[in-house]
Amino acid sequence: MAIISCPRCAKKISDKSQNCQHCQLDMTGMSAERKQHLAIEARDKKMQGVLNQSMLALILFLAGFCFLYFWALEPDGYEAVVSKGMIALGFLWYIYARARLIYLKRKN
Ligand SMILES: [Zn+2]
C-alpha cells in the first residue's frame, strides 16, 4: 500500500482507496488523465487564493501607511497604534503569502 495525494484536495490518502476520506472525491474508474486534470485545477485554485491573500496584505499595509501619514495626527493617539498595527500585520501577512507562493511553485 502506498500513500498518494488526493487529486482534488491534495491530502494524503491510500492508493488502494476508491474515494478520498477528506473531500469524498469518488475515484472509481477515474482515468489517470482525469486525476491529473483535477490535481492541476486544485493547485491553480490554491495558488490563486494565496495570490489574492498577498494582494489583500499589500492593501492592508498601504492603507496602514496612508492612515499613519494622513489621518493619525497625534503620534501617541490610538489611530497611530491602529495604523502601525495594520502596517506590521500587512507586512508579515504579505511575506507569509509570498513564501507560501514560492513553496507552492517549488513543490510543483
Ligand atoms: Zn480529497
XYZ file of C-alpha atoms and ligand atoms in Angstrom:
109
model
C 0.000 0.000 0.000
C 1.352 3.395 -0.955
C 0.358 6.859 0.177
C -0.620 9.265 -2.598
C -2.081 12.776 -2.722
C -5.772 13.161 -3.416
C -6.082 14.772 -6.881
C -8.664 17.268 -5.626
C -7.753 18.287 -2.056
C -4.075 17.148 -2.146
C -4.356 15.444 1.249
C -2.649 12.120 1.842
C -4.699 9.031 1.056
C -4.043 5.355 0.336
C -3.668 4.422 -3.326
C -5.984 1.485 -2.662
C -8.955 3.553 -1.522
C -11.568 4.383 -4.138
C -12.639 7.625 -2.530
C -10.953 10.351 -0.547
C -11.900 10.385 3.139
C -11.190 14.133 3.306
C -13.201 15.556 0.402
C -15.267 12.473 -0.588
C -13.940 12.520 -4.143
C -15.020 9.308 -5.873
C -12.127 7.861 -7.854
C -13.805 4.659 -9.019
C -12.778 4.095 -12.619
C -11.184 7.538 -12.860
C -8.516 7.774 -15.559
C -5.005 8.995 -14.795
C -5.646 11.904 -17.155
C -8.746 12.972 -15.226
C -6.858 12.714 -11.918
C -4.058 14.872 -13.274
C -6.548 17.432 -14.564
C -8.166 17.641 -11.112
C -4.756 17.978 -9.459
C -3.812 20.893 -11.738
C -7.173 22.555 -11.094
C -6.734 22.203 -7.320
C -3.198 23.604 -7.470
C -4.238 26.603 -9.579
C -7.119 27.354 -7.218
C -4.789 27.207 -4.222
C -2.200 29.467 -5.861
C -4.900 31.960 -6.861
C -6.106 32.014 -3.250
C -2.618 32.720 -1.924
C -2.105 35.385 -4.589
C -5.350 37.074 -3.525
C -4.163 36.952 0.089
C -0.888 38.636 -0.802
C -2.821 41.400 -2.593
C -5.055 41.903 0.444
C -1.984 42.028 2.674
C -0.423 44.664 0.428
C -3.609 46.748 0.532
C -3.682 46.496 4.348
C -0.034 47.554 4.503
C -0.560 50.557 2.215
C -3.791 51.546 3.963
C -1.902 51.498 7.264
C 0.701 53.847 5.799
C -1.926 56.221 4.433
C -3.735 56.333 7.770
C -0.498 56.944 9.638
C 0.514 59.898 7.472
C -2.818 61.480 6.567
C -5.134 60.659 9.430
C -3.186 59.943 12.614
C -2.070 63.462 13.504
C -1.355 62.621 17.127
C 1.695 60.370 17.285
C 0.551 58.729 20.522
C -3.140 58.515 19.688
C -4.913 55.229 19.169
C -5.131 55.991 15.419
C -1.336 55.811 15.219
C -1.328 52.498 17.100
C -4.009 51.094 14.765
C -2.082 52.319 11.693
C 1.179 50.783 12.892
C -0.643 47.545 13.657
C -2.040 47.495 10.119
C 1.417 48.118 8.664
C 3.008 45.350 10.750
C 0.204 42.865 10.097
C 0.080 43.670 6.377
C 3.843 43.309 6.091
C 4.021 39.945 7.902
C 0.970 38.615 6.075
C 2.470 39.660 2.726
C 5.814 37.961 3.477
C 3.968 34.837 4.623
C 1.797 34.730 1.449
C 4.845 35.267 -0.801
C 6.764 32.500 0.984
C 3.800 30.163 0.527
C 3.651 31.021 -3.190
C 7.344 30.218 -3.601
C 6.847 26.975 -1.712
C 3.844 26.007 -3.886
C 5.744 26.797 -7.089
C 8.747 24.713 -5.995
C 6.554 21.787 -4.983
C 5.058 21.524 -8.461
Zn -9.573 14.635 -1.335
